[in-house]
Short mmCIF file of N, CA and C in Angstrom, two decimals:
data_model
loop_
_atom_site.label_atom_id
_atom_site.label_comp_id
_atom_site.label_asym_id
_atom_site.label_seq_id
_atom_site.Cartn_x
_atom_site.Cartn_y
_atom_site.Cartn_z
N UNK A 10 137.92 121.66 59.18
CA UNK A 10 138.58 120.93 60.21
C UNK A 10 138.18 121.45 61.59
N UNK A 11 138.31 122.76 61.77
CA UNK A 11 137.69 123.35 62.83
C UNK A 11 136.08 123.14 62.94
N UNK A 12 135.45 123.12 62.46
CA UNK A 12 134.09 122.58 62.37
C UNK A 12 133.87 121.12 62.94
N UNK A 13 135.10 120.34 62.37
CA UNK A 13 134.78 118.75 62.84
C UNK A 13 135.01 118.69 64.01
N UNK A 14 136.22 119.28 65.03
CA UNK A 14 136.63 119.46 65.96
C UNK A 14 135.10 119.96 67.32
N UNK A 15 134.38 121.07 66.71
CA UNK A 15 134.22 121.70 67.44
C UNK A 15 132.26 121.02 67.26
N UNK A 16 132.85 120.21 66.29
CA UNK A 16 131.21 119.27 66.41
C UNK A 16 131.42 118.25 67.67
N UNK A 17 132.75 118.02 67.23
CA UNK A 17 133.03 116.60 68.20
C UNK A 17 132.96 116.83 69.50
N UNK A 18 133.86 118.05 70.18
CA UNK A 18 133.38 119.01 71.55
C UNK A 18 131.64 119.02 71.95
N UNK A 19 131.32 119.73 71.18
CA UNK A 19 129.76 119.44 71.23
C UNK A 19 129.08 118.42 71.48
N UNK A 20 129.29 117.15 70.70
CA UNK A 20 128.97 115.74 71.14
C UNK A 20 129.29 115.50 72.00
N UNK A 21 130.45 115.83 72.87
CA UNK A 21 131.11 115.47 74.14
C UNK A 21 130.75 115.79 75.15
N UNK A 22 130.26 117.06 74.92
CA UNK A 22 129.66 118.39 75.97
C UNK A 22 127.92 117.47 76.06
N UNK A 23 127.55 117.85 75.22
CA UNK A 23 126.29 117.12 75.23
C UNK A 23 125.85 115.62 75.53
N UNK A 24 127.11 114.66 75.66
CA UNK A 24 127.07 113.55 76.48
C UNK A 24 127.23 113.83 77.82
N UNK A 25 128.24 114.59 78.16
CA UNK A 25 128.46 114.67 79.67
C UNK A 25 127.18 114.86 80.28
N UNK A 26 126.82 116.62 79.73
CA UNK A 26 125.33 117.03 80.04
C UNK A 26 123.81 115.88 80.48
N UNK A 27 124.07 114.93 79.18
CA UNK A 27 123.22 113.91 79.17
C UNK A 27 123.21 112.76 80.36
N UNK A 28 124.75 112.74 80.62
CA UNK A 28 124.86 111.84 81.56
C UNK A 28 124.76 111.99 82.92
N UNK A 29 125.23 112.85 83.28
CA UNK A 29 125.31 114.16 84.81
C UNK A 29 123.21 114.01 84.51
N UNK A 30 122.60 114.38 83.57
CA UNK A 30 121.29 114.78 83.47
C UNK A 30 120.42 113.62 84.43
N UNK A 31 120.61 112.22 83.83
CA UNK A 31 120.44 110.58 83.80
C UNK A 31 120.97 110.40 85.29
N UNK A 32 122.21 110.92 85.56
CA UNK A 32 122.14 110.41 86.97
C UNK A 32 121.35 111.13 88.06
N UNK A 33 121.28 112.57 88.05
CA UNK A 33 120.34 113.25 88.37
C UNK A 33 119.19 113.47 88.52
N UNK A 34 118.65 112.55 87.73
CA UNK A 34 117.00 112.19 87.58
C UNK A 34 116.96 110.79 88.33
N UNK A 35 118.22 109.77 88.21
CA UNK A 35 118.03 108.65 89.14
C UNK A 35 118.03 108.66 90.74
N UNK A 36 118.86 109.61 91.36
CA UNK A 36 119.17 110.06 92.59
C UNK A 36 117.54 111.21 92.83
N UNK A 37 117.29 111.89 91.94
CA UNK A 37 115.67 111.87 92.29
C UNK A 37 114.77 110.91 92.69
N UNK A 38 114.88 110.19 91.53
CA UNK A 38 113.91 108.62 91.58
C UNK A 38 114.11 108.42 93.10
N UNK A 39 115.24 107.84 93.23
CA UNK A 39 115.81 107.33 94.84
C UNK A 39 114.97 108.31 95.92
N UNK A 40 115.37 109.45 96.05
CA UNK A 40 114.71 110.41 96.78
C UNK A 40 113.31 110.04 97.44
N UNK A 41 112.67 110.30 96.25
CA UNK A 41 111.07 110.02 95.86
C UNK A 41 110.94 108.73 96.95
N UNK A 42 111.49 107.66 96.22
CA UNK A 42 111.38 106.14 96.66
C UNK A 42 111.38 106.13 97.88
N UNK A 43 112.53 106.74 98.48
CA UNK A 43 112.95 106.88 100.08
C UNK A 43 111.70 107.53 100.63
N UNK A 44 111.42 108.59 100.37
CA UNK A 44 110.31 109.64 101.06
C UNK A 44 109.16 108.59 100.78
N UNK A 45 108.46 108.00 99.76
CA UNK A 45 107.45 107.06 99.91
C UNK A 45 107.36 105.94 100.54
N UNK A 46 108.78 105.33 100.89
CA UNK A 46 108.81 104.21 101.92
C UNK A 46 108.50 104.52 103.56
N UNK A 47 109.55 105.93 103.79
CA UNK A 47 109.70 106.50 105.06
C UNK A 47 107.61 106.73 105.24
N UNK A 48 106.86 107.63 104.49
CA UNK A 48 105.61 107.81 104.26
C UNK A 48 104.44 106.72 104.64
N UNK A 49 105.40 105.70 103.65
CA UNK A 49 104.11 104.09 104.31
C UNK A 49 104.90 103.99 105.19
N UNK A 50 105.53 103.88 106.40
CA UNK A 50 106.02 103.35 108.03
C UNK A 50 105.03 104.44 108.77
N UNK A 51 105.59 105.53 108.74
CA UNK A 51 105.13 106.87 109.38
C UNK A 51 103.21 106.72 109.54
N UNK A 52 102.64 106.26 108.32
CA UNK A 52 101.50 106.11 108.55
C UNK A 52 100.67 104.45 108.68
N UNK A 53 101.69 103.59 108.85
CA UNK A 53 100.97 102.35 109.86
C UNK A 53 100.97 102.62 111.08
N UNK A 54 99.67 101.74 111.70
CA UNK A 54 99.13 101.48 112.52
C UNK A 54 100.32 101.57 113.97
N UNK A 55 99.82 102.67 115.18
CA UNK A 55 100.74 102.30 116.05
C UNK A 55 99.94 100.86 116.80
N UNK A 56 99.22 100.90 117.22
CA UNK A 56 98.35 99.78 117.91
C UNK A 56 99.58 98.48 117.59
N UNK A 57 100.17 98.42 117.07
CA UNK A 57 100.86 96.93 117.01
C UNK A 57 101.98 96.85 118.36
N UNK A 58 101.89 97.74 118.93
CA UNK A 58 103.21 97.79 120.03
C UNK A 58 102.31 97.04 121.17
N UNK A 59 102.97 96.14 121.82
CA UNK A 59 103.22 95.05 122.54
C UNK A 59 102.16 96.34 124.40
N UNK A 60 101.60 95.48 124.80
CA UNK A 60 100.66 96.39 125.98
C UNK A 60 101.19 95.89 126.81
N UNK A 61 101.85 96.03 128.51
CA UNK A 61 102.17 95.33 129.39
C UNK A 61 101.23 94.92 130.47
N UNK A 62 100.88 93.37 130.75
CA UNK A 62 100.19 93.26 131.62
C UNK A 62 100.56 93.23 133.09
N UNK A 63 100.23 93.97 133.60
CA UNK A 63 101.23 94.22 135.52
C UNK A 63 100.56 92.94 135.61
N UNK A 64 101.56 91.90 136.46
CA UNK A 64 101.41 90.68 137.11
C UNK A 64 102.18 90.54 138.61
N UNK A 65 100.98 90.45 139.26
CA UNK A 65 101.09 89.69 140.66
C UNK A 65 101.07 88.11 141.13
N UNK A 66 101.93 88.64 142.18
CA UNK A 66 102.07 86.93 142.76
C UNK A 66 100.89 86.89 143.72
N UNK A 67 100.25 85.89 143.88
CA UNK A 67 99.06 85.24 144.88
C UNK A 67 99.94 84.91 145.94
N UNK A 68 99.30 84.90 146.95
CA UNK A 68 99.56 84.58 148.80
C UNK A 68 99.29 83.19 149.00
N UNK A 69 100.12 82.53 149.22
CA UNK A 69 100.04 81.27 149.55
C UNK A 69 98.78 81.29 151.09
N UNK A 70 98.10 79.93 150.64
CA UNK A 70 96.56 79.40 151.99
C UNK A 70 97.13 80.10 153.43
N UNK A 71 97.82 80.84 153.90
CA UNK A 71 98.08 80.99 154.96
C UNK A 71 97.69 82.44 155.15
N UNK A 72 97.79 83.37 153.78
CA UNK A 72 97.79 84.82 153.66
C UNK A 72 99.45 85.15 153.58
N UNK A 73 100.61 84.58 153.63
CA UNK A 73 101.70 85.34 153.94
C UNK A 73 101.98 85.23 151.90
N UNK A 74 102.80 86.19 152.27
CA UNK A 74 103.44 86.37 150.79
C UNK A 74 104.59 85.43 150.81
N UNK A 75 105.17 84.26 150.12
CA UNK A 75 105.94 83.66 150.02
C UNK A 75 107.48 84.20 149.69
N UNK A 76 108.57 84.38 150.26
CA UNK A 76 110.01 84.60 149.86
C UNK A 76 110.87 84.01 148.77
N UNK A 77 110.75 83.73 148.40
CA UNK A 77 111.66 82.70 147.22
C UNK A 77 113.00 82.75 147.92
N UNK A 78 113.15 81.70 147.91
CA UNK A 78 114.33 81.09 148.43
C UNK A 78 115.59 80.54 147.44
N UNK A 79 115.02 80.82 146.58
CA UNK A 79 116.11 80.45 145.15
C UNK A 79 117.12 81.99 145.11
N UNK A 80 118.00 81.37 144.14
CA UNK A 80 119.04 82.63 143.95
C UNK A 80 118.34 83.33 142.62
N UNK A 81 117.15 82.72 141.95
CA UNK A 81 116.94 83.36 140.73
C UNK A 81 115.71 83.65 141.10
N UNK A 82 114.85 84.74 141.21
CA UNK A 82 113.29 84.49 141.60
C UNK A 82 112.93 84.67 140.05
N UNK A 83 111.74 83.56 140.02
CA UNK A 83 110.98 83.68 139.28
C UNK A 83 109.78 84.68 138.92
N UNK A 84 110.09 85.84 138.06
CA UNK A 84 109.09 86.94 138.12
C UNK A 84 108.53 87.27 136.06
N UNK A 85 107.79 86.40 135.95
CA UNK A 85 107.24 86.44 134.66
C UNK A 85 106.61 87.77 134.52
N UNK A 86 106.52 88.17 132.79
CA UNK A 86 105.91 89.62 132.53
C UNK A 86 104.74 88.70 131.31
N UNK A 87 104.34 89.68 131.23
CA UNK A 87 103.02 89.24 130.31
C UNK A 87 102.75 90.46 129.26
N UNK A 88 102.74 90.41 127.90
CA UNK A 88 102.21 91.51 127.22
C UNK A 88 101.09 91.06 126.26
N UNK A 89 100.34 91.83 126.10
CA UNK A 89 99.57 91.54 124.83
C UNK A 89 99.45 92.65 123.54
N UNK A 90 99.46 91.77 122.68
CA UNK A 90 99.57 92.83 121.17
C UNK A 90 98.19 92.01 120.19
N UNK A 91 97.13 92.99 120.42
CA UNK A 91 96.06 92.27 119.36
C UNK A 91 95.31 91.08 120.15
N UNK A 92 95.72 90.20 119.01
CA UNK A 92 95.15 88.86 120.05
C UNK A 92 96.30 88.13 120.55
N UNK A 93 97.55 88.55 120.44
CA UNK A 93 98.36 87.67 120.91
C UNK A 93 98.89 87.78 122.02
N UNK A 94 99.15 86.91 123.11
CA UNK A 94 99.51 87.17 124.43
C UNK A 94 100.56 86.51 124.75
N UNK A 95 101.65 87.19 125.03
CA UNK A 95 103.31 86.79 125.60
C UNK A 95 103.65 86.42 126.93
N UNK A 96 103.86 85.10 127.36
CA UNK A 96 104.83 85.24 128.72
C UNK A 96 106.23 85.63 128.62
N UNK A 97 107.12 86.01 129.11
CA UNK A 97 108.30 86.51 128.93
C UNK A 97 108.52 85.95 130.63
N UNK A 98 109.66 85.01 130.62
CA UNK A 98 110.71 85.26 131.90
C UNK A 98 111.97 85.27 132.14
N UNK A 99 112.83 85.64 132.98
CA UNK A 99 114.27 85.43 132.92
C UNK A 99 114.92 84.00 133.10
N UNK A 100 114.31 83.19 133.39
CA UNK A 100 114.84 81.95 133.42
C UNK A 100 113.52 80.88 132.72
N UNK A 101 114.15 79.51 132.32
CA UNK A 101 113.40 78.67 131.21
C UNK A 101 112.20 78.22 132.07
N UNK A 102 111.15 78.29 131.67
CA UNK A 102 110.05 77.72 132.62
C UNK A 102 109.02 76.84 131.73
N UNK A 103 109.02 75.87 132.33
CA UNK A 103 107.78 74.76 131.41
C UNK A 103 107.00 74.27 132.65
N UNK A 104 105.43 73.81 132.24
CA UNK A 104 104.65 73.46 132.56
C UNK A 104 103.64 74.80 132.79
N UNK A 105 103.93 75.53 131.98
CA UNK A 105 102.63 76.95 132.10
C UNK A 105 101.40 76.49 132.18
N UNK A 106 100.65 77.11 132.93
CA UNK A 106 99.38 76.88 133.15
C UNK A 106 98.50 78.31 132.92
N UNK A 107 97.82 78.56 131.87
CA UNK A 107 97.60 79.65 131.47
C UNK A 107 96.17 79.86 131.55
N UNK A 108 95.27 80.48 132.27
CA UNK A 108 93.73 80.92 132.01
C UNK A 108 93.31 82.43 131.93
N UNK A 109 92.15 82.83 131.13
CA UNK A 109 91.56 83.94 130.91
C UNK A 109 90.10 83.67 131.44
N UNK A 110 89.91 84.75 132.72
CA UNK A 110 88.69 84.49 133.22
C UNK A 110 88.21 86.13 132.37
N UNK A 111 86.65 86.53 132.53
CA UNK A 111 85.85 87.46 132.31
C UNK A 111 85.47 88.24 133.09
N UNK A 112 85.45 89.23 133.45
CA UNK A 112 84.96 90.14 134.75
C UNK A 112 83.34 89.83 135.53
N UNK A 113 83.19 88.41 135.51
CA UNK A 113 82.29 87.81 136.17
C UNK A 113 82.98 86.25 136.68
N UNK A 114 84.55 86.27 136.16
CA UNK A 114 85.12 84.85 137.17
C UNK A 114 84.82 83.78 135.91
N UNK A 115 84.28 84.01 135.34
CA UNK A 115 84.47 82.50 134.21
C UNK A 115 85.31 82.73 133.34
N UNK A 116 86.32 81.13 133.22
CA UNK A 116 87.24 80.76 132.17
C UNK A 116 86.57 80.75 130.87
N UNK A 117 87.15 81.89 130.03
CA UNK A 117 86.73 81.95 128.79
C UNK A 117 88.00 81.25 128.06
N UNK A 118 89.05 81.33 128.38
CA UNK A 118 90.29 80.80 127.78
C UNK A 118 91.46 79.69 128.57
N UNK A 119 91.72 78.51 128.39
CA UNK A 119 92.25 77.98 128.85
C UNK A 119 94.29 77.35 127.91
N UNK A 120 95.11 77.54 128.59
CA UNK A 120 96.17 77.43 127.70
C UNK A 120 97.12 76.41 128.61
N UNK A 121 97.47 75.33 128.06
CA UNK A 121 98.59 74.76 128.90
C UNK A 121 99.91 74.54 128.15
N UNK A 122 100.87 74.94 128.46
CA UNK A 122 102.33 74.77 127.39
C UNK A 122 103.32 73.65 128.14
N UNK A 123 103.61 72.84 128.13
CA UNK A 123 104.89 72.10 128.50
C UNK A 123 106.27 71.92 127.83
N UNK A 124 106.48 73.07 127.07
CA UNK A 124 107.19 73.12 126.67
C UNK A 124 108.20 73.90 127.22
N UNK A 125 109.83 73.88 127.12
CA UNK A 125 110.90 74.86 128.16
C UNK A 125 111.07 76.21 127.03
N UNK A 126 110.76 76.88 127.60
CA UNK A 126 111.01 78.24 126.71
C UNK A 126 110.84 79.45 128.15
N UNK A 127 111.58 80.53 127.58
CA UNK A 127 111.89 81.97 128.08
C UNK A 127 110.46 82.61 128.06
N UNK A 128 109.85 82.45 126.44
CA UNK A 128 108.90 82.91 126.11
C UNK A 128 107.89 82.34 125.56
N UNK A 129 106.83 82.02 125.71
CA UNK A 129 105.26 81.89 125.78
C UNK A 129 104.23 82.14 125.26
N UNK A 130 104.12 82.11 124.00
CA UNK A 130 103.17 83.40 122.77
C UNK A 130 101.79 82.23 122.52
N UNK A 131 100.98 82.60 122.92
CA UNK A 131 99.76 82.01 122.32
C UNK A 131 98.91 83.17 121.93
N UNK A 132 97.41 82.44 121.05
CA UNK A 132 96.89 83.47 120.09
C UNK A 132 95.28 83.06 120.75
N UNK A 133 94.18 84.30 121.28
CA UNK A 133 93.35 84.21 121.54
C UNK A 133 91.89 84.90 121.11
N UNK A 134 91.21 84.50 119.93
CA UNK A 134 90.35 85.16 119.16
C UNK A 134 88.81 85.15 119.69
N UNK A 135 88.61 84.48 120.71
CA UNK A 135 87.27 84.61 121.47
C UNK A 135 87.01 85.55 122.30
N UNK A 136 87.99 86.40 122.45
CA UNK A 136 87.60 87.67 123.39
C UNK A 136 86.40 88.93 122.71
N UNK A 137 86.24 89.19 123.73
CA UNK A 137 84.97 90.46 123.41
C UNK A 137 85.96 91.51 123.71
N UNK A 138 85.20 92.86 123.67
CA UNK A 138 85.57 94.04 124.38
C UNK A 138 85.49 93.55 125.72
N UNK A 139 86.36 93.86 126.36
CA UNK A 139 85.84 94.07 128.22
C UNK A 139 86.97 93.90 128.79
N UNK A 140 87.02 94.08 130.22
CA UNK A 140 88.09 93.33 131.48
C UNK A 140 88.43 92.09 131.60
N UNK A 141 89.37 91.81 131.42
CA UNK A 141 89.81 90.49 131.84
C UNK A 141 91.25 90.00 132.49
N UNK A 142 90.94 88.81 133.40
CA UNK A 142 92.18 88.63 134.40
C UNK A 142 93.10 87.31 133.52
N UNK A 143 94.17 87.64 133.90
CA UNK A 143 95.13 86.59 132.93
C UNK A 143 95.38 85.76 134.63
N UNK A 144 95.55 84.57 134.61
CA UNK A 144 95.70 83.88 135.86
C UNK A 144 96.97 82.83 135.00
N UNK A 145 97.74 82.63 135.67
CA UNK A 145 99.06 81.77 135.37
C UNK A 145 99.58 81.09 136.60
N UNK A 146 100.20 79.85 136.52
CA UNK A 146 100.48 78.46 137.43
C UNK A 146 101.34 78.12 136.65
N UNK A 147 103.05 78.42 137.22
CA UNK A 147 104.21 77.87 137.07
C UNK A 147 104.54 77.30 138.30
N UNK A 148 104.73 75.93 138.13
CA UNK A 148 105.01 74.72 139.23
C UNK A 148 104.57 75.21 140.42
N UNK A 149 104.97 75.38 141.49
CA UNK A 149 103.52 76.00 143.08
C UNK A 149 103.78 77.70 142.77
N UNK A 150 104.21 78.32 141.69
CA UNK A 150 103.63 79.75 141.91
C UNK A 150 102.81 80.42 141.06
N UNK A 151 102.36 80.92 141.37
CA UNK A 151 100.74 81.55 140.40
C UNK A 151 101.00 82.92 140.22
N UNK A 152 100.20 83.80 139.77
CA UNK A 152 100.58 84.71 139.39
C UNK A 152 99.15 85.45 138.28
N UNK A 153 98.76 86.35 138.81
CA UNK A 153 97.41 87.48 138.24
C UNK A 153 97.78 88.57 137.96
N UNK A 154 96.78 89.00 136.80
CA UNK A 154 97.00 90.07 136.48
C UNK A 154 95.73 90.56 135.49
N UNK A 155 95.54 91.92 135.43
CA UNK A 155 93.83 92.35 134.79
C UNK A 155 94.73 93.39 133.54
N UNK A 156 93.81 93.10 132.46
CA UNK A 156 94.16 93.60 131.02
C UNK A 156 92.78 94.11 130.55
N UNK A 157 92.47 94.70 129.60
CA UNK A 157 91.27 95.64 128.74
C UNK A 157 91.90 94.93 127.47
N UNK A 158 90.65 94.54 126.94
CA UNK A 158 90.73 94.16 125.16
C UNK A 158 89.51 94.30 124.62
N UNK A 159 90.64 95.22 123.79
CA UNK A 159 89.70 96.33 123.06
C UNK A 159 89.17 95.89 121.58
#
């Protein structure tokens, strides 16, 4: 009787063991999993982060710098990531007028959007290595700016 008892303890002991064992090896697994996910982020590509293109306003035919007279000035940003190039502004702007000249003055890229949006994403795969000026025409204000694509 004491024998059956102290088999049955044993079976009991040796399930717990088994089970505590099983979860212990799963919370490893997990571990592992985590450290190999964290591992592939850590080693992609930084190059995907967004480049800012500084953009200037052009001088209206007279030479003076124009004031904006609105309560909202219109001051667009420009980034590029790869081949893709972002307008970003604080207020909705349509009728973009978008060109990419070459560090010799010729339009290699021409973009027109009429559509009302904040933001502006077109995709440009004819570029070389070199300098180039982003030129933009929202309704009478324009706006330049020089980028490297690499």
């Amino acid at each position: 009787m004491h024998i059956h008892k102290a088999a049955r303890s044993l079976n009991k002991i040796i399930f717990i063991f088994n089970f505590a064992t099983t979860k212990q090896k799963q919370n490893q697994m997990k571990a592992k999993y985590l450290l190999l996910v964290l591992g592939i982020f850590c080693c992609m590509s930084i190059k995907a982060i967004e480049e800012d293109i500084p953009l200037y306003r052009t001088s209206d035919s007279k030479g003076n710098w124009d004031k904006d007279k609105r309560s909202i000035t219109l001051i667009p940003t420009a980034t590029i990531d790869g081949n893709t190039i972002r307008i970003y502004s604080d207020v909705t702007i349509s009728g973009l007028q978008t060109s990419i000249k070459d560090s010799m003055g010729n339009i290699v890229y021409s973009y027109n959007d009429m559509t009302s949006s904040r933001c502006h994403t077109f995709e440009v795969y004819s570029l070389y290595e070199g300098e180039y000026t982003l030129e933009l025409k929202i309704g009478e204000d324009s706006f330049y700016g020089s980028f490297i694509f690499d």
